[in-house]
Coordinates of C-alpha atoms in Angstrom, one line a residue:
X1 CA 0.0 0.0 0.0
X2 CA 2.9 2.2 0.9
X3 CA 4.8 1.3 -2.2
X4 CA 1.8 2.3 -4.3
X5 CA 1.2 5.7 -2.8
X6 CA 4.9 6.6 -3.1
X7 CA 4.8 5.6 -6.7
X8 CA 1.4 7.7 -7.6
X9 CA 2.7 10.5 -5.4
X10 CA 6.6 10.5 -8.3
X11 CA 3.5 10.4 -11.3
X12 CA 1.9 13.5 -9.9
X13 CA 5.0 15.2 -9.2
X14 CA 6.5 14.0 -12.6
X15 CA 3.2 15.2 -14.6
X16 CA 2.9 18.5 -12.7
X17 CA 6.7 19.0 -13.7
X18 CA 6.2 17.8 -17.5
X19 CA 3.1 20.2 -17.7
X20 CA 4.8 23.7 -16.1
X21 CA 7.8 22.6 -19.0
X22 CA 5.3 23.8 -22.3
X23 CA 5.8 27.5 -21.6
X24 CA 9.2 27.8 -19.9
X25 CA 11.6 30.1 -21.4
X26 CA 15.1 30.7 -20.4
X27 CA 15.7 33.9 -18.3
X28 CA 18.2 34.8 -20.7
X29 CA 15.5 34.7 -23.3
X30 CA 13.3 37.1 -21.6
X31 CA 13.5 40.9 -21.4
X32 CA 11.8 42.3 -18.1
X33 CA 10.0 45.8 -18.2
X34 CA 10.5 47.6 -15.2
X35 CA 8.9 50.7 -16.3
X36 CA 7.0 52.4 -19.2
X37 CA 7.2 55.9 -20.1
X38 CA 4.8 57.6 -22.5
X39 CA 5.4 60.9 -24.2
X40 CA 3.4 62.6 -27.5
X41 CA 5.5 64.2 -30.2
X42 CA 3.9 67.6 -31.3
X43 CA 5.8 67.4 -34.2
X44 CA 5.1 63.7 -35.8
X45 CA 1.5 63.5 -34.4
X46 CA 3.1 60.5 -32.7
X47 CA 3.3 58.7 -29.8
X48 CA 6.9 57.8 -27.9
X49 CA 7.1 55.2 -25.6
X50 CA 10.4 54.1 -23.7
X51 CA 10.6 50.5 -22.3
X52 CA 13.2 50.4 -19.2
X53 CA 14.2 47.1 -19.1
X54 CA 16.5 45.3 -16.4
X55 CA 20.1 44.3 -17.3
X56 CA 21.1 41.0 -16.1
X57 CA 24.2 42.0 -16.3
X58 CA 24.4 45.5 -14.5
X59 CA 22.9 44.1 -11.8
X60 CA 24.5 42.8 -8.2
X61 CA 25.3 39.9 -7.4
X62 CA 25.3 38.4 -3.9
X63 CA 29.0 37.9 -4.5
X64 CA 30.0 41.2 -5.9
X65 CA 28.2 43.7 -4.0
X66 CA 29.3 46.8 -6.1
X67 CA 28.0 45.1 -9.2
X68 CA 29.4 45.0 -12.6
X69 CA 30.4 48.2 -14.6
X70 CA 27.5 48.0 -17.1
X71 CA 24.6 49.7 -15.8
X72 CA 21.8 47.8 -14.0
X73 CA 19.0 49.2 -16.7
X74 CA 18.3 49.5 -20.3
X75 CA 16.1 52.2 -22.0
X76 CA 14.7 51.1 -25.5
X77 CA 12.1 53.4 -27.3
X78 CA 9.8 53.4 -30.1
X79 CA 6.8 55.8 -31.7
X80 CA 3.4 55.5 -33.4
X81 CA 0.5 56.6 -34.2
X82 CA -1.0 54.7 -31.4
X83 CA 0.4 53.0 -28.1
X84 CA 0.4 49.6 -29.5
X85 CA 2.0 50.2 -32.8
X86 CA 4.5 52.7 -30.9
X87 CA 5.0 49.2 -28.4
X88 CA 5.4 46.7 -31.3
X89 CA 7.5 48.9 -33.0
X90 CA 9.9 49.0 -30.0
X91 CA 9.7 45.1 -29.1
X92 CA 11.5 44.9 -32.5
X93 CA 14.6 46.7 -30.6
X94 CA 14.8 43.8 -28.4
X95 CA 16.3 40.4 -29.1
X96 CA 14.2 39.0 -26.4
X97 CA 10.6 38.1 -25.3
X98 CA 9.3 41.4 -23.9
X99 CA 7.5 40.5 -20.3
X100 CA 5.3 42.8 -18.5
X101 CA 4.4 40.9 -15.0
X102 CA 7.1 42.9 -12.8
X103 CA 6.3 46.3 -14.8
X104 CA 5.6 48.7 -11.4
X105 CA 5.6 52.1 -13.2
X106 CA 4.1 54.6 -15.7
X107 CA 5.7 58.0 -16.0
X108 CA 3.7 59.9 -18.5
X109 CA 5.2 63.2 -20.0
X110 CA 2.9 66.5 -20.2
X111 CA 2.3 66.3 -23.8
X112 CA 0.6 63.2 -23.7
X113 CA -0.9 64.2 -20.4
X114 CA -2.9 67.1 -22.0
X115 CA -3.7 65.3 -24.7
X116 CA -5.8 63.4 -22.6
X117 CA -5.5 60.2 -20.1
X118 CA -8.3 58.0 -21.8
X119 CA -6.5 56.8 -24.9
X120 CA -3.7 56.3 -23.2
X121 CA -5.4 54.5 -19.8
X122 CA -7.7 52.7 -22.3
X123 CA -5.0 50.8 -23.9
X124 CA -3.5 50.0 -21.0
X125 CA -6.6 48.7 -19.2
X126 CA -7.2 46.3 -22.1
X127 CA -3.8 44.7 -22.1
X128 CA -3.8 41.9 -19.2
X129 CA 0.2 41.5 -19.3
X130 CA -0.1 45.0 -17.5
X131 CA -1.4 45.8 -14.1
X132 CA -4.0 48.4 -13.0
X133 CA -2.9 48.5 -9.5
X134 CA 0.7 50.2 -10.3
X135 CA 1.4 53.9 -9.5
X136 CA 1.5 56.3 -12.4
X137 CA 3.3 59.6 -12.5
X138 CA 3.8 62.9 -14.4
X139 CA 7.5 63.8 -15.7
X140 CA 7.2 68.0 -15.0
X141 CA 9.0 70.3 -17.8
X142 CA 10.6 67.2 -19.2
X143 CA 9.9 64.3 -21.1
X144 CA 9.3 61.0 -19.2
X145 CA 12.0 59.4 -21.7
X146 CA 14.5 61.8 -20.4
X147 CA 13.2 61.3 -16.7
X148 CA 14.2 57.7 -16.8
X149 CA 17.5 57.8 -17.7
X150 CA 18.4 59.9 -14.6
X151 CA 21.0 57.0 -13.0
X152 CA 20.3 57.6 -9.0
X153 CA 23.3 57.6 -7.3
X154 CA 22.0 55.7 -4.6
X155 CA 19.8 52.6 -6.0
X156 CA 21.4 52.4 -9.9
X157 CA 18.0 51.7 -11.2
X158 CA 16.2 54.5 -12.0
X159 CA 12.3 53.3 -11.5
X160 CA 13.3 51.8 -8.1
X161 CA 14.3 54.6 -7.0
X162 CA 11.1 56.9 -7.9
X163 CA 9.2 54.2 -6.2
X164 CA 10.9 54.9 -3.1
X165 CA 10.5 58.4 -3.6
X166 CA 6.9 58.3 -4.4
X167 CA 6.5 56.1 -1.0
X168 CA 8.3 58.6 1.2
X169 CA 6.5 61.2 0.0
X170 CA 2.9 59.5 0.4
X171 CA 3.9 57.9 4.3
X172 CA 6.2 60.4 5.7
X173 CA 5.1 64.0 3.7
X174 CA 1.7 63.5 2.7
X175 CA 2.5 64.9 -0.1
X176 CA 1.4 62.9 -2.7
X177 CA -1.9 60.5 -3.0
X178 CA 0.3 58.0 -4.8
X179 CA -2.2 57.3 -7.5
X180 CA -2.7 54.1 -8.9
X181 CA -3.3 53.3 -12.6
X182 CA -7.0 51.6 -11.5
X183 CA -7.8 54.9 -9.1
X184 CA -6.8 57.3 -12.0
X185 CA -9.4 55.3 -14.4
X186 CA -12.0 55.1 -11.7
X187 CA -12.1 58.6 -11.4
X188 CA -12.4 59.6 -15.4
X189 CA -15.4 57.3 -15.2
X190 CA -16.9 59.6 -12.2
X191 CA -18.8 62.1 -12.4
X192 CA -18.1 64.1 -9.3
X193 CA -14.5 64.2 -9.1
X194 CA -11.1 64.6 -11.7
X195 CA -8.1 62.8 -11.5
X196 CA -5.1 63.8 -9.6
X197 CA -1.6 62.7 -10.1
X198 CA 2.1 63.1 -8.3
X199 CA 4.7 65.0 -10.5
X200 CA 9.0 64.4 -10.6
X201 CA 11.1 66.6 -11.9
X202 CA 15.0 66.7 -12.5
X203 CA 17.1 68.7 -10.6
X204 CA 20.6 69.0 -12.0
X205 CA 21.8 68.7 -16.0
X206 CA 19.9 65.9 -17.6
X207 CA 23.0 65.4 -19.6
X208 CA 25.0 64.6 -16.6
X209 CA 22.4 63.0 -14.8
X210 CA 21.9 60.1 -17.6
X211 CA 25.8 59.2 -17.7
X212 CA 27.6 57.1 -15.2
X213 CA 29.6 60.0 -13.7
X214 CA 26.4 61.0 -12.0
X215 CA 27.3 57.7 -9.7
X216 CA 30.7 59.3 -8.7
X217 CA 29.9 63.0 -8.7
X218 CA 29.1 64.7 -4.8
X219 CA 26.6 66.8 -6.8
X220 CA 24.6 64.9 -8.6
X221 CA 21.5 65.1 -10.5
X222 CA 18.6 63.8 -9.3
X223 CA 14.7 63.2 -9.5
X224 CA 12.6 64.8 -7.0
X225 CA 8.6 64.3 -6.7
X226 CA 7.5 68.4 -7.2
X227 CA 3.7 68.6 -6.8
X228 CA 0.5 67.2 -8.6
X229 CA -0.9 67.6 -12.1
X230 CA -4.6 69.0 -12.0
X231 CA -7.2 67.3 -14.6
X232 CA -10.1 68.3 -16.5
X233 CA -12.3 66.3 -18.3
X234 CA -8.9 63.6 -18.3
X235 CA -7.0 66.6 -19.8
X236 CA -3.4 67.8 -17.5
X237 CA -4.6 71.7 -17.1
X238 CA -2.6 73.0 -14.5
X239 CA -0.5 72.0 -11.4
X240 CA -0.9 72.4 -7.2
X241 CA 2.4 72.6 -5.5
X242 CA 3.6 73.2 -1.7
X243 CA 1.2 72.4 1.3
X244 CA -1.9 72.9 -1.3
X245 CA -0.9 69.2 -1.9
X246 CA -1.7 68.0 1.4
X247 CA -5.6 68.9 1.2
X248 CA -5.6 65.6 -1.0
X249 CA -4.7 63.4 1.6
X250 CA -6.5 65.4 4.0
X251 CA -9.9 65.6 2.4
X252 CA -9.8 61.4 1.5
X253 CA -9.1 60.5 4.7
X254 CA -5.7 58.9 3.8
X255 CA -2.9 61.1 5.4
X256 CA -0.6 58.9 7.5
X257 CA 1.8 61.7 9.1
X258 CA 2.9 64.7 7.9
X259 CA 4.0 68.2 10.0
X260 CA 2.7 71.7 10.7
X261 CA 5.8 74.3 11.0
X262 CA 3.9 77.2 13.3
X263 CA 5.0 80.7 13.9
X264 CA 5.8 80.9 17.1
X265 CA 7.0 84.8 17.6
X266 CA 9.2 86.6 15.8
X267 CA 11.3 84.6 13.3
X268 CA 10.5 81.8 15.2
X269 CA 8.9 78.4 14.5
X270 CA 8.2 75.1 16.0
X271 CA 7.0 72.2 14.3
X272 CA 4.2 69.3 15.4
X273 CA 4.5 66.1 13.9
X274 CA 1.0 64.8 13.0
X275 CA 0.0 61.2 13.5
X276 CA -3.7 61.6 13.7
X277 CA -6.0 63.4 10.9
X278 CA -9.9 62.9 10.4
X279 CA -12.1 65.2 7.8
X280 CA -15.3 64.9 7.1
X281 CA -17.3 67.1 4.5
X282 CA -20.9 68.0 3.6
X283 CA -22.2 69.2 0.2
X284 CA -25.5 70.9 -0.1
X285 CA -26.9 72.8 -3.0
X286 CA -28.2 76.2 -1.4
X287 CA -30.3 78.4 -4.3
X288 CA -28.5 76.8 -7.0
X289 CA -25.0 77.2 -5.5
X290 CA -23.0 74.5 -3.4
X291 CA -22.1 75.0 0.4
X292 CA -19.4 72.8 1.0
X293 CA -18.4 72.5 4.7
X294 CA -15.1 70.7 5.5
X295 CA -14.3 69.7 9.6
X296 CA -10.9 68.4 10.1
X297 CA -9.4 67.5 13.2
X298 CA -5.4 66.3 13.5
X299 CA -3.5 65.9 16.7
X300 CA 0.3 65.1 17.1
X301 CA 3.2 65.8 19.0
X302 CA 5.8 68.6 19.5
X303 CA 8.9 67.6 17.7
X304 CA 10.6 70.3 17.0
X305 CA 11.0 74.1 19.0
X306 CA 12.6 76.7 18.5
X307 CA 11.2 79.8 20.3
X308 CA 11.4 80.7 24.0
X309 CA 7.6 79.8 25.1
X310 CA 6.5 77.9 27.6
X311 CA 4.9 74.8 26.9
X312 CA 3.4 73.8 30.5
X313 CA 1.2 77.1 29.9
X314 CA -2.0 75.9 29.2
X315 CA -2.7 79.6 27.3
X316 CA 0.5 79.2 25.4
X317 CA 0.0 76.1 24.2
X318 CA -3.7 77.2 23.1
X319 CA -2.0 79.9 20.7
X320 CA 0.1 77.5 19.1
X321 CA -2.9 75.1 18.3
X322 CA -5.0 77.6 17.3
X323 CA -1.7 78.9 14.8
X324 CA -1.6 75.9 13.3
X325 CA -4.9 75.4 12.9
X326 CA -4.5 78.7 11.1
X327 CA -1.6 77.7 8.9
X328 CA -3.7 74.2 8.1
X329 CA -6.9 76.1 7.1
X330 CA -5.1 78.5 4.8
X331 CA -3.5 75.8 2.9
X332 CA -6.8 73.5 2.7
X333 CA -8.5 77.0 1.2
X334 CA -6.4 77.8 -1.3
X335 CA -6.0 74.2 -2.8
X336 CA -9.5 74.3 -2.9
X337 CA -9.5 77.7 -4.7
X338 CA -6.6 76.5 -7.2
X339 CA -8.9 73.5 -8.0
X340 CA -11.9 75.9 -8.6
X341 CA -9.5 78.1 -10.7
X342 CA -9.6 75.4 -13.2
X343 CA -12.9 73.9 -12.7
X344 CA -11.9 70.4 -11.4
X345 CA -13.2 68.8 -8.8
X346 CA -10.5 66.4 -7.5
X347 CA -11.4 66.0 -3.9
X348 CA -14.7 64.2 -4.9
X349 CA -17.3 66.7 -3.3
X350 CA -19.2 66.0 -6.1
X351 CA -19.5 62.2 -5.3
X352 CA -20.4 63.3 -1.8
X353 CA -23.5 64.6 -3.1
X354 CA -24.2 61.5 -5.2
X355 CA -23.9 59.5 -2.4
X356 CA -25.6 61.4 0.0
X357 CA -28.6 62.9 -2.2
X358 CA -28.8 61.0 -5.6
X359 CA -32.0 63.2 -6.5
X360 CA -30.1 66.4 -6.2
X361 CA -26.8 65.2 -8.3
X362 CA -29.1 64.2 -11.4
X363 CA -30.2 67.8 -11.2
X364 CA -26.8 69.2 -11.2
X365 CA -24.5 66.6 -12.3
X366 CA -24.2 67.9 -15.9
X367 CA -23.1 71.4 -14.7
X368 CA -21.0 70.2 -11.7
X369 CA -17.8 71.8 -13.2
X370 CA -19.4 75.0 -13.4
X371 CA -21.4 74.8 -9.7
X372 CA -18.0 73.5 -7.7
X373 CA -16.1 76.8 -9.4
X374 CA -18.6 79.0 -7.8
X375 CA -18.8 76.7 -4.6
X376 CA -19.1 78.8 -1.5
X377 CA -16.3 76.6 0.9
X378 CA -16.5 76.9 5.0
X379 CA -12.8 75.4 6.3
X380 CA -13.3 74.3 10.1
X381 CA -10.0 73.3 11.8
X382 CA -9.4 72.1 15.1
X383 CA -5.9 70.7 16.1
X384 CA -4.6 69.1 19.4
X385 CA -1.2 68.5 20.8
X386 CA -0.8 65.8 23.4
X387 CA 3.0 65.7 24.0
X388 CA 5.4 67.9 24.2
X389 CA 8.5 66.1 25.1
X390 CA 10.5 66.1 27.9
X391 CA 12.0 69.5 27.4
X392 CA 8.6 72.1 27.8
X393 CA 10.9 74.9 28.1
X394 CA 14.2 76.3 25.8
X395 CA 17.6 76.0 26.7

């Protein structure tokens, strides 16, 4: 009985090997796309798409460290009309099988941006070797083929090390809502709110910053995440920088921790690291105009001071909250004016009203760019700081 369960357990084992063998491919037959970036030539009518592909040979070893002296990445590039033929027409740069399954980002350059996102999010959507639930970002006054062939001094593979980036900035900033490709079509399909996506830059001499001297030099070029891209009706029309950006992660409930640097006297600040941040908003149509109220509490802790007050004070400690509850309402405001300016609703206040009143949305969903521009906005803030640390008073 034993000897014939052994022997049935080596057939399975043997078929199940056999069967995985019909699609294998050598790794040294396969080329693995890291990241795409996607650019539109004014010129040519054309789209230009740049496949970064990994190196097997640039890349580290467990026994050499340092790695090799090719470089980890390659950047191949091709154009047409449309995404596909510009795709196939830059597989026939590569003398391997093209595979998609560890591709983790988009950069998409501001031509193509203001062309519009739903050609471009439409193809992608319909190929399966690509997934929806990988971040997507804008290259800012440069093209996202030039933005990947920055070489960071730091992690040699230039879409590693915008992911990074992209993290810090949406866990330890809140900076950035990290938009995935799936989140940027869900809201072109809405009604009641725009898309809204992260923006890198270069700082330095792209020149420099694409050679391998950028890995040696103590100034060197590098990418740096540099505020959001503002849509309308899928279109890139304008851009929110600074603490504006936070009101994104404010408004959606998603802010992990950011800081609050607070005037405390003259020339003086301090700053409160934030750990804790709840909004909630209300959208009502009042004579044909929206009132949009927005409550948002935050609380954190003192982590930074650099004025004479003292802390243990329960009045002085009351004028630094309600500073910075100053400081946080005047940022929230004029994001949400710089939204209006441009007639895009990209904190979702129209799905608010969908959800909460369906009735009154199919009344004024068709002129909901038009209504949130003239929205009348009420900013409530109310912020709370439960430790000071073990220092109340200066030096």
């Amino acid at each position: 009985m034993k000897v014939r369960m052994k022997s049935s357990i080596f057939i399975l084992i043997l078929f199940l090997l056999l069967a995985g063998c019909s699609n294998y491919k050598e790794l040294n037959q396969l080329a693995i796309v890291l990241a795409l970036g996607i650019d539109y030539n004014e010129d040519t009518k054309q789209y230009d798409i740049t496949f970064q592909v990994v190196n097997p040979r640039g890349v580290p070893s467990s026994s050499a460290a340092g790695g090799g002296e090719t470089l980890a990445v390659v950047n191949l590039s091709g154009s047409g009309y449309t995404l596909t033929e510009a795709a196939r027409n830059t597989s026939l740069k590569f003398a391997r099988k093209s595979i998609y399954y560890h591709t983790s980002l988009i950069v998409m350059g501001e031509a193509a941006a203001k062309k519009g996102l739903s050609t471009i999010l439409d193809s992608i959507e319909r190929d399966p070797k690509i997934r929806a639930n990988i971040p997507i970002l804008l290259a800012r006054d440069i093209k996202a083929s030039k933005l990947l062939e920055i070489i960071p001094p730091f992690d040699k593979i230039p879409t590693k090390s915008l992911l990074g980036k992209l993290d810090n900035t949406v866990t330890k900033y809140g900076g950035s809502n990290g938009a995935m490709v799936y989140q940027v079509i869900s809201a072109l399909k809405s009604q009641g709110r725009e898309p809204v996506i992260s923006a890198v830059s270069i700082l330095g001499n792209p020149k420099k910053g694409a050679s391998k001297a950028n890995l040696e030099s103590l100034d060197a070029v590098y990418t740096y995440l540099n505020g959001m891209g503002i849509f309308h009706d899928g279109k890139l029309v304008g851009w929110m920088d600074g603490e504006q950006i936070k009101t994104i992660q404010i408004l959606a409930n998603k802010m992990e921790t950011t800081i609050i640097t607070v005037p405390c006297g003259k020339g003086e600040h301090l700053t409160m690291q934030v750990y804790h941040t709840k909004s909630k908003e209300e959208v009502k149509i009042n004579q044909g105009v929206p009132d949009i109220g927005i409550n948002v509490f935050m609380s954190g802790y003192m982590s930074e001071k650099l004025c004479v007050k003292d802390l243990t004070k329960e009045s002085v400690l009351g004028g630094v909250q309600k500073r910075a509850e100053k400081v946080v309402k005047a940022y929230i405001e004029s994001s949400i004016k710089e939204a209006q300016k441009y007639k895009s609703d990209i904190f979702g206040f129209g799905e608010n009203i969908s959800r909460s009143d369906p009735k009154v949305w199919k009344q004024v969903q068709g002129d909901w760019d038009e209504l949130f521009a003239k929205a009348n906005v009420n900013v409530t803030v109310k912020v709370k700081i439960e430790e000071i640390g073990m220092r109340s008073k200066h030096y």
